[in-house]
Coordinates of C-alpha atoms and ligand atoms in Angstrom, one line a residue:
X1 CA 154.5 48.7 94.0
X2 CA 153.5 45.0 94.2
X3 CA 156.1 41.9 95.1
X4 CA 156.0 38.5 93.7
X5 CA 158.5 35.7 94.1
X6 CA 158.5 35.0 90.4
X7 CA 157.1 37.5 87.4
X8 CA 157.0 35.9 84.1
X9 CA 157.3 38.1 80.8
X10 CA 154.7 36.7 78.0
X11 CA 152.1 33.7 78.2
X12 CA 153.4 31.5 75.3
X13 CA 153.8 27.8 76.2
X14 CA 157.1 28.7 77.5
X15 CA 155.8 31.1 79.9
X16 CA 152.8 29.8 81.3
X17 CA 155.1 26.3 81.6
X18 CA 157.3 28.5 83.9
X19 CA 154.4 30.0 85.9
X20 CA 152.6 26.8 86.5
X21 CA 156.0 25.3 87.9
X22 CA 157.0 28.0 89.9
X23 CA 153.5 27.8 91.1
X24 CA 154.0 24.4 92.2
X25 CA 156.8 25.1 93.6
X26 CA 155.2 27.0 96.3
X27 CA 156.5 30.7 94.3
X28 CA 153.7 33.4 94.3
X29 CA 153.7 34.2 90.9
X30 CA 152.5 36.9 88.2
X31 CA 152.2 35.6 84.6
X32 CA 151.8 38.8 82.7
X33 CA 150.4 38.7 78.7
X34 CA 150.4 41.7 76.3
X35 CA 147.8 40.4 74.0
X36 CA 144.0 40.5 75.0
X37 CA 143.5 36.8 74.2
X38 CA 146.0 33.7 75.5
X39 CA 147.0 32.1 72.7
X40 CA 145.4 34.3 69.8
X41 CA 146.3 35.3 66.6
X42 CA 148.0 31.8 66.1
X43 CA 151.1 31.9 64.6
X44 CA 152.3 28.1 64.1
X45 CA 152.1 25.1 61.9
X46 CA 151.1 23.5 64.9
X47 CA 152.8 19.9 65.1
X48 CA 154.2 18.6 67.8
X49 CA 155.4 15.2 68.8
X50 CA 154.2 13.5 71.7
X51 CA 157.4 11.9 73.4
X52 CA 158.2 15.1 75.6
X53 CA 155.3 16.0 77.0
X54 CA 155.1 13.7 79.9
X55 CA 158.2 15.6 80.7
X56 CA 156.2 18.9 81.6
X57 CA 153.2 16.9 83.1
X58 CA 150.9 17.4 80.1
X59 CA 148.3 14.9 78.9
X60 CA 146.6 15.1 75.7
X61 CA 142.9 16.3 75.7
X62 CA 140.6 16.8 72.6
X63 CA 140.1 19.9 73.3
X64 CA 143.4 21.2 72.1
X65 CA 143.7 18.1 69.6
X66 CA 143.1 19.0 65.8
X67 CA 144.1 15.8 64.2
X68 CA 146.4 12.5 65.8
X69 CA 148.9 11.7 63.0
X70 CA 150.3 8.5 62.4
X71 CA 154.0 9.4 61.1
X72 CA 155.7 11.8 59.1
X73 CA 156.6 12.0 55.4
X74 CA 159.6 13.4 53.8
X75 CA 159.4 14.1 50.4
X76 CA 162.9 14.8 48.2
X77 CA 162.4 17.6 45.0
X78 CA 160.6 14.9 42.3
X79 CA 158.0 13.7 45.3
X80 CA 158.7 10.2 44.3
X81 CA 159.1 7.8 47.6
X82 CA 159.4 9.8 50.5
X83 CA 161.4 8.9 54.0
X84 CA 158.6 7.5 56.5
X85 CA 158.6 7.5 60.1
X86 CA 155.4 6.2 61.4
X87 CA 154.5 4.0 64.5
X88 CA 154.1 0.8 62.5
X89 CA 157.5 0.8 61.4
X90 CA 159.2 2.6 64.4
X91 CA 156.6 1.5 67.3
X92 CA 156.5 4.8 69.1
X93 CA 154.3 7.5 69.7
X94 CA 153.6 10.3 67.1
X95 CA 152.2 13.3 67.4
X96 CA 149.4 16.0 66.6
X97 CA 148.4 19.0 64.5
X98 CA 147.2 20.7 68.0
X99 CA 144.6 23.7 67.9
X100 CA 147.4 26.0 69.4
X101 CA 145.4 28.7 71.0
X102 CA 143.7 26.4 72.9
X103 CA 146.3 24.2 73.7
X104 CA 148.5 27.7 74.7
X105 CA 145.4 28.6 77.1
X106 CA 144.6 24.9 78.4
X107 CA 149.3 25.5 79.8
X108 CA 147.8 28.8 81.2
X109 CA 145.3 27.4 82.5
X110 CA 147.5 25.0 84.1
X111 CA 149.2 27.7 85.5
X112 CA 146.2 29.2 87.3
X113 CA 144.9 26.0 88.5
X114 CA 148.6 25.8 90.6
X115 CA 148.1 29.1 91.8
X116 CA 149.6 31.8 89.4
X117 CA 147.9 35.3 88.8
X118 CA 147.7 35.7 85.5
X119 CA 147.0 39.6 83.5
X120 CA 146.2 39.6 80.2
X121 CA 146.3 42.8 78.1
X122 CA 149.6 44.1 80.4
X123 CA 152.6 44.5 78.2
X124 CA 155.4 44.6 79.9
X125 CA 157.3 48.2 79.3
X126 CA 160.2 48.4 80.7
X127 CA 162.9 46.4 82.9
X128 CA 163.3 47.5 86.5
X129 CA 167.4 46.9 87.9
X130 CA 169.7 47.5 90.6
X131 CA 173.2 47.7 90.4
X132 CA 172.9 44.3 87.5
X133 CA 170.5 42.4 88.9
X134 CA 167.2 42.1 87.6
X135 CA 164.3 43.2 90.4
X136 CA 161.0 43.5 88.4
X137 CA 159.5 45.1 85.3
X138 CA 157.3 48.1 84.9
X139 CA 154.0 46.3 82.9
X140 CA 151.1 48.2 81.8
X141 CA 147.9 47.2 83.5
X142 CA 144.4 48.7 83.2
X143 CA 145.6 51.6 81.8
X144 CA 148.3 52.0 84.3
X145 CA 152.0 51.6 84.6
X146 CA 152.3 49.3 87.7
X147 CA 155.9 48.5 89.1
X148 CA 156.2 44.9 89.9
X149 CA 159.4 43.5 92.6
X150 CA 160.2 40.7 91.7
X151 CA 163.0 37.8 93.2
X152 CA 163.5 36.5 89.8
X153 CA 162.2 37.5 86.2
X154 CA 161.7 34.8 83.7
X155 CA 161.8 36.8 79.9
X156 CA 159.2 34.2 78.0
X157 CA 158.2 37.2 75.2
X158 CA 158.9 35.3 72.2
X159 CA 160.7 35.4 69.0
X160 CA 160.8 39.1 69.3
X161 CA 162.0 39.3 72.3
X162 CA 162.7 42.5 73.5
X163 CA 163.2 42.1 77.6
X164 CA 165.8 40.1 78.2
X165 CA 167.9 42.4 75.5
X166 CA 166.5 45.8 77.4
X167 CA 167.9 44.1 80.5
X168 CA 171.6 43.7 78.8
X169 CA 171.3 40.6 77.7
X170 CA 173.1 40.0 74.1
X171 CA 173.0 36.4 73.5
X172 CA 169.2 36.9 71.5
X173 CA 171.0 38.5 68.1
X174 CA 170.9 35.9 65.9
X175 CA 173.5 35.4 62.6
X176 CA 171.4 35.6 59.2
X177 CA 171.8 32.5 57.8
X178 CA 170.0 31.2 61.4
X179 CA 166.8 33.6 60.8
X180 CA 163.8 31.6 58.8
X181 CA 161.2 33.7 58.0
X182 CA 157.7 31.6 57.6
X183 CA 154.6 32.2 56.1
X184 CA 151.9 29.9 56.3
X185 CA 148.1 29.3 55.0
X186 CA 145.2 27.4 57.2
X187 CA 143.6 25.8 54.2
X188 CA 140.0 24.0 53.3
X189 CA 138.5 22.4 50.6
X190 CA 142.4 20.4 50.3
X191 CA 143.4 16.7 49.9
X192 CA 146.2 16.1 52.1
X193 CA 146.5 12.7 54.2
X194 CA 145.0 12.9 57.8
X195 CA 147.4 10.9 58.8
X196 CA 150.4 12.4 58.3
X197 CA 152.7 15.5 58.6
X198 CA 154.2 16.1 55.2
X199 CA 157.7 17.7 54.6
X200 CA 159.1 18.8 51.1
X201 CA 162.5 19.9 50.6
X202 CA 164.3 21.3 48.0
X203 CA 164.4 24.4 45.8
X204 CA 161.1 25.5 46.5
X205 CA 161.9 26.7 49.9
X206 CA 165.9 27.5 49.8
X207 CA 167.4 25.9 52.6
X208 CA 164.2 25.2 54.9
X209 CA 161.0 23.3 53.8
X210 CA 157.5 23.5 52.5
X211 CA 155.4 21.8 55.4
X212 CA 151.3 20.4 55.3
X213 CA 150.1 19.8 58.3
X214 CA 146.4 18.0 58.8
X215 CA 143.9 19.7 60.6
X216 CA 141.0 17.6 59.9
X217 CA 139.7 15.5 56.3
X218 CA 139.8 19.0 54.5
X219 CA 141.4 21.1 56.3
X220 CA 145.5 21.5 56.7
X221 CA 148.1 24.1 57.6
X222 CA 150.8 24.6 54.3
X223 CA 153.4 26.5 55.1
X224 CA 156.9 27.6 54.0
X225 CA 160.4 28.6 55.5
X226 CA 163.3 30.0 53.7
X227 CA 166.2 30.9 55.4
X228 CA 166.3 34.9 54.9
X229 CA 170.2 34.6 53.5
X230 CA 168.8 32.9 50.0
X231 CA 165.6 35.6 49.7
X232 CA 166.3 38.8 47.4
X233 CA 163.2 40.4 48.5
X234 CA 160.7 39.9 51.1
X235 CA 157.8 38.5 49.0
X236 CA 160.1 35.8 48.0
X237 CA 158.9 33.4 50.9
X238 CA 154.9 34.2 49.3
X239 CA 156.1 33.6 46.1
X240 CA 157.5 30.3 46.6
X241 CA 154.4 29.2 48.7
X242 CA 152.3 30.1 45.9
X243 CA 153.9 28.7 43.5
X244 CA 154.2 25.3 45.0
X245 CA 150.1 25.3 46.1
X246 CA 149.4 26.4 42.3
X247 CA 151.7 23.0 40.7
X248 CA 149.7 20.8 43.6
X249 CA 146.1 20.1 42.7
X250 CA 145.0 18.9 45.7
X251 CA 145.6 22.1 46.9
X252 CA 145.3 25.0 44.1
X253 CA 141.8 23.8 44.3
X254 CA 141.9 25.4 48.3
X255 CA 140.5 28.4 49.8
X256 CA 142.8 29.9 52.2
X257 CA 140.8 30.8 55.8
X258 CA 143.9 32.4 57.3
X259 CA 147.6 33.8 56.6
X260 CA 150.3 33.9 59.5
X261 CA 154.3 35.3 59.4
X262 CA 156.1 35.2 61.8
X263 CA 160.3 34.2 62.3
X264 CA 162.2 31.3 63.4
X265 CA 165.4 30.6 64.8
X266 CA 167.5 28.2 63.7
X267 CA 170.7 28.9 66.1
X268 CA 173.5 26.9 68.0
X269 CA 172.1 26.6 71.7
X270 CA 173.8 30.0 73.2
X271 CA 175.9 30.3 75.8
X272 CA 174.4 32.7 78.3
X273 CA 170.9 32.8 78.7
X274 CA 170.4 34.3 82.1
X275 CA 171.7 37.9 83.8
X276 CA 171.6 37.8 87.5
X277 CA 167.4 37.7 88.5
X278 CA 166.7 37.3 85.1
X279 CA 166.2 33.7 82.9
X280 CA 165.4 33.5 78.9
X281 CA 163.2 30.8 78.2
X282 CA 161.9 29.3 74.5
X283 CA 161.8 31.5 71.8
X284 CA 163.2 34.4 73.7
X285 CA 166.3 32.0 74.6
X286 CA 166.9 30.9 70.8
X287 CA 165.9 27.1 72.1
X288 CA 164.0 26.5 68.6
X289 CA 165.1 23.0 66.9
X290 CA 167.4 24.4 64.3
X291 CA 166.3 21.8 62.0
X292 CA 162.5 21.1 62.4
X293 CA 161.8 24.6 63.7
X294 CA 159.9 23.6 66.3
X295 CA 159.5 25.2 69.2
X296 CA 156.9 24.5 71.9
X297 CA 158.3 21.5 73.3
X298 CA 161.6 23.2 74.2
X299 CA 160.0 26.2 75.2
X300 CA 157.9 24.2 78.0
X301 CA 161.0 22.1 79.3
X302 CA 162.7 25.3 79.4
X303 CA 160.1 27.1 81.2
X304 CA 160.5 24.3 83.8
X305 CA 163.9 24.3 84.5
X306 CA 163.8 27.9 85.0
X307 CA 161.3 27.6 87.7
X308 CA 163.5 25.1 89.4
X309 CA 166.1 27.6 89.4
X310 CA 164.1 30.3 90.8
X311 CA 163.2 28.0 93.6
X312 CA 166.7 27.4 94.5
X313 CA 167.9 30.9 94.2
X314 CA 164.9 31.9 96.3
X315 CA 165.2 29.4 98.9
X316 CA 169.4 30.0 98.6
X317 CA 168.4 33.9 98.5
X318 CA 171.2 33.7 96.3
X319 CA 170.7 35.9 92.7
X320 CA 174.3 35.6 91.4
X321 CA 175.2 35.0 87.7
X322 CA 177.0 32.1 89.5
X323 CA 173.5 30.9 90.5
X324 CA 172.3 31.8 87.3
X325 CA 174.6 29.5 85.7
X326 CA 172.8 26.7 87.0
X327 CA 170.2 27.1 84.2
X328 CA 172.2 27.1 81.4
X329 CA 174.1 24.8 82.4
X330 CA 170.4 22.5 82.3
X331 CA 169.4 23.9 78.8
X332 CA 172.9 22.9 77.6
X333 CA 173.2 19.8 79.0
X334 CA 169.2 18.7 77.3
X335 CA 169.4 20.6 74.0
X336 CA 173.4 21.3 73.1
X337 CA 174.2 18.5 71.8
X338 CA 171.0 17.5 69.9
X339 CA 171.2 21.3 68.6
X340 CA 174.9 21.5 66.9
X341 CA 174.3 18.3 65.5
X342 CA 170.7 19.6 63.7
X343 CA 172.4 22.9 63.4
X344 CA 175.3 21.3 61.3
X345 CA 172.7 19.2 59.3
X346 CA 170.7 21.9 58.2
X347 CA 173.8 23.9 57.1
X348 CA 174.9 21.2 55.2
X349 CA 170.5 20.1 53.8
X350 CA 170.6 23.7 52.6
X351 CA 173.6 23.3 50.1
X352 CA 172.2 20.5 48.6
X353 CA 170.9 20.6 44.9
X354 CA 167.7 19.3 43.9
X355 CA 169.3 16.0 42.5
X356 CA 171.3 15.3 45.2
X357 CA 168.7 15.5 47.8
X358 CA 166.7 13.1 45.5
X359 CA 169.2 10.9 45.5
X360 CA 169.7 11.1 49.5
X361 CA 165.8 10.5 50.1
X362 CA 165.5 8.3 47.6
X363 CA 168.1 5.7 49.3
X364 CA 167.2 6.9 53.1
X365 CA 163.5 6.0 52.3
X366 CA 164.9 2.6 52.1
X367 CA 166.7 2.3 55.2
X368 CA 164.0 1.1 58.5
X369 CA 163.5 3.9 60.8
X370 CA 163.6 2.8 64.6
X371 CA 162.3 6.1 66.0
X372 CA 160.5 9.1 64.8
X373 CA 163.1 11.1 65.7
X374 CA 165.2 13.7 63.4
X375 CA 168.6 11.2 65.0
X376 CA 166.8 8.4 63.1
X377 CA 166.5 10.1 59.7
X378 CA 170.5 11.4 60.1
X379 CA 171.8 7.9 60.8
X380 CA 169.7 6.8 57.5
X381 CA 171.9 9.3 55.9
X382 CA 174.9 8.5 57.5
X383 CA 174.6 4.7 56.4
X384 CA 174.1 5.7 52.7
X385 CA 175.8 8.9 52.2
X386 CA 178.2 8.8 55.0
X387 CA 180.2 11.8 53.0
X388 CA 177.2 13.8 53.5
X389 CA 177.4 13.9 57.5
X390 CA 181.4 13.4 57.9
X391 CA 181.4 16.8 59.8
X392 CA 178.6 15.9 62.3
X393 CA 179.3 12.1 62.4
X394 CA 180.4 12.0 66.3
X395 CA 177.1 13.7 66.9
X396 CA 175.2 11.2 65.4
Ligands
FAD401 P1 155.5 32.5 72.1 O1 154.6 31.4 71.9 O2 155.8 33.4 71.0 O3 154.9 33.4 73.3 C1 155.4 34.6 73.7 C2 154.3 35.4 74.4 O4 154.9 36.6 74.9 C3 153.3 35.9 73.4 O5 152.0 35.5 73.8 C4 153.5 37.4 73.3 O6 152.3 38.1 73.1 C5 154.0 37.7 74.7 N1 154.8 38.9 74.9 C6 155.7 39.4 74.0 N2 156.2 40.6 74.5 C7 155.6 40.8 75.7 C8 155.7 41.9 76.6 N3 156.5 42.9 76.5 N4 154.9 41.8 77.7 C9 154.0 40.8 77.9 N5 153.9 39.8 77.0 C10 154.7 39.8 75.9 N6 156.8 25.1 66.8 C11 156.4 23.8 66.9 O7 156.7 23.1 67.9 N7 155.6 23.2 66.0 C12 155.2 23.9 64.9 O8 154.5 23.3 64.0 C13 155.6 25.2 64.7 N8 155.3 25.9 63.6 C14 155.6 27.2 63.5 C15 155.2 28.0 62.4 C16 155.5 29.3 62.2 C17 155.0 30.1 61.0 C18 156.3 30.0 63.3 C19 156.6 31.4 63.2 C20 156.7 29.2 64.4 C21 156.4 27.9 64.5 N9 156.8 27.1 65.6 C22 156.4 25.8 65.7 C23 157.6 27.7 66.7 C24 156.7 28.0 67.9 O9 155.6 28.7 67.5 C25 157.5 28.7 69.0 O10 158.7 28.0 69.2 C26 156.7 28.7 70.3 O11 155.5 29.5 70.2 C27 157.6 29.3 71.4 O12 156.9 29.5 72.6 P2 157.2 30.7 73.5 O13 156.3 30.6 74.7 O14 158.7 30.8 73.8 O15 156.9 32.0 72.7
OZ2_402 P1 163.1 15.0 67.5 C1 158.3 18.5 65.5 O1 158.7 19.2 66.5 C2 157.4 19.1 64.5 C3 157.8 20.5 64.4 C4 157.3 21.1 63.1 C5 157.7 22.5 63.1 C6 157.2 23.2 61.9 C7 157.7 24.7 62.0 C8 158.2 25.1 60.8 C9 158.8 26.4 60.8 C10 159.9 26.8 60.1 C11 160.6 25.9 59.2 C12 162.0 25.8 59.7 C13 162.9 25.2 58.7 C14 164.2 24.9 59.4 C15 165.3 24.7 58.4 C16 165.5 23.3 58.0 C17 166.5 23.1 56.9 C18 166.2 21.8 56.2 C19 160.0 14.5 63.4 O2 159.1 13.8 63.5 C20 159.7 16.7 66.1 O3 158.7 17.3 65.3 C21 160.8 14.6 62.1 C22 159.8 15.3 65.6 O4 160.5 15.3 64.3 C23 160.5 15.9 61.4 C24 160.7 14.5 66.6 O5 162.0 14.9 66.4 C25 161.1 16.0 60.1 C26 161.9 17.2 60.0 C27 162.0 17.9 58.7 C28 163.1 18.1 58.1 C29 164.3 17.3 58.4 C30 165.1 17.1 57.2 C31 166.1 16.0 57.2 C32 166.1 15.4 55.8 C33 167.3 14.6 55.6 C34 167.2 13.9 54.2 C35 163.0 13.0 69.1 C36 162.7 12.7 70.5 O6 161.5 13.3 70.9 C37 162.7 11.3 70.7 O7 162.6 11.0 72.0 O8 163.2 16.4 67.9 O9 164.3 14.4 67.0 O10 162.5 14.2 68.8

């Protein structure tokens, strides 16, 4: 039997966020991965925005850098004028097409330099209790099932997520019409525009969006989600992909170097994320952005304020779901708000027709964006369609 302060369940950003602040925090700490390699397969479009990351202490390095964008682009059905958010016009920061199993490496990494042990290739197998509190996990290392004590457990395993449900917690079931399911092509020998993120909407991927993503002059990252409520079958979301490459020139003409699935949630923030000695973080606590799907950004800020937790209930010696509370009371107060209002938008974006949503881009791509931010683009709508957003307007 081995005894940590802190053991942390998967080595996604989330998780190896967690571990190198719990590190820091003076917590000895286990980061345990079930894969071989940190990072790898990817399974991500890879953008991400650059505003949060001074947040969770993280400086961009070309290393994990693919290609620096300069804004994003929102095109309606008829890919006429599209809604722009770029630096010019909104004079912040943008973003990257990151290489994400470097980048997820470079957070481990992180992690290690602060002092966490990391294990790759150790799954962990089952949850260790008594009475309800969380003490450990039973993780398979080396060919052996090792228990590991732990004060607290932070469950960091991802959109599947399976620990934090083994250890009783229910909040990870997720409602249908707040499943995507994605499917996505690393592409070469394509035309897109190196400097920006494109976004399509409309039938071609039934309420969610077709996505290109830059990775270099020739090189980009098209992908689809559809929420799984408006698919018949499950080849639907391929089909639809296809489709849309094969009526696109620039890219028919593309080989494709790499196919990923995977899921997204699209959820409300939940209420109860934690069990006594145990905290969901990212993907595992549903903390996706239910209208951009992304995901890593949370997932690292939640990672954080899970370690501060631990901390206190360590240094408080206090495991109670009282003490517990503390965390999701942080990941409300940062991402509840922001959440319901997306969460309502994207209910609302995925009822639209074709010709509507024309209309709606065709009149927001008018309107000066401030901020590259999804708030920006929703009070576009709300000065031109305000009948669109009545139901979310005191979120806006
Ligand atoms: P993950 O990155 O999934 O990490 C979980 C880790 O836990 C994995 O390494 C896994 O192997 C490990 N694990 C699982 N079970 C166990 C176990 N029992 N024992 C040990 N280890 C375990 N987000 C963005 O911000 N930008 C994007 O462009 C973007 N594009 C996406 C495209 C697609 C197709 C998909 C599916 C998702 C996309 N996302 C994107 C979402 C993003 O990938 C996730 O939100 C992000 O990876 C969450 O990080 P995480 O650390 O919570 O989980
Ligand atoms: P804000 C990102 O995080 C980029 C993430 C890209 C993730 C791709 C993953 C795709 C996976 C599945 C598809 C899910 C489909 C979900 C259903 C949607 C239903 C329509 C922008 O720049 C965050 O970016 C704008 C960044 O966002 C992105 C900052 O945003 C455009 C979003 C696309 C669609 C919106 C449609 C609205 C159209 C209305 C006409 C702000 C703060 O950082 C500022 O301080 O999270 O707001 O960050």
């Amino acid at each position: 039997m081995l005894n940590y302060d802190v053991l942390v369940i998967g080595a996604g950003p989330a998780g190896s966020s967690a571990a190198r602040y719990a590190s820091r925090y003076g917590l000895k700490t286990l980061l345990v991965e079930k894969r071989p390699d940190i990072g790898s397969p990817v399974r991500c479009g890879e953008g991400i925005s650059k505003a949060w990351m001074p947040e969770v202490d993280i400086k961009p390095e070309a290393h994990w850098i693919s290609d620096e964008v300069k804004g994003a682009r929102i095109y309606g059905p008829s890919e006429k004028k599209p809604i722009m958010l770029t630096a010019e016009s909104a004079g912040n920061e943008v973003g990257f097409v990151v290489e994400r199993d470097k980048f997820d490496k470079h957070i481990a990494t992180l992690a290690a330099t602060e002092g966490a042990e990391i294990w790759i290739k150790s799954p962990a197998m089952s949850v260790i209790k008594e009475g309800n509190r969380v003490v450990g996990a039973k993780i398979r290392h080396n060919g052996e099932e090792v228990e590991v004590r732990a004060k607290m457990v932070i469950a960091a395993d991802g959109f599947e997520s399976e620990f934090s449900r083994w250890a009783g917690l229910k909040s990870p079931i997720l409602k249908k019409n707040d499943i995507i399911s994605a499917l996505e092509y690393r592409m070469e020998n394509v035309d897109s525009n190196e400097d920006f993120t494109d976004f399509y909407l409309g039938s071609i991927a039934p309420a969610g969006y077709l996505w290109v993503f830059p990775k270099g002059p020739h090189e980009a990252n098209v992908g689809i989600g559809v929420t799984i409520t408006m698919m018949k079958d499950r080849l639907d979301v391929k089909n639809y992909l296809d489709s849309w490459i094969k009526s696109h020139p620039a890219y028919s003409k593309g080989r494709i170097i790499q196919q990923i699935s995977g899921g997204v949630s699209v959820n409300k923030v939940k209420d109860k994320m934690s069990l006594p000695g145990l905290l969901a973080i990212g993907d595992a606590a549903r903390l996706i952005d239910p209208i951009t799907g992304g995901g890593i950004a949370n997932g690292m800020i939640s990672g954080k304020f899970a370690a501060q937790v631990s901390k206190k209930a360590i240094d408080e010696n206090d495991f109670s779901e009282e003490m517990m509370k503390n965390y999701d009371l942080m990941v409300k107060d940062k991402f509840e708000r922001k959440h319901l209002r997306n969460w309502f938008a994207k209910e609302k974006l995925g009822t639209l027709s074709n010709e509507t949503l024309d209309k709606l881009v065709d009149v927001v791509a008018d309107v000066k964006m401030t901020s590259i931010s999804v708030e920006e683009i929703l009070k576009g709508v709300q000065l031109k369609y305000p009948e669109l957003v009545s139901q979310l307007e005191d979120l806006i």
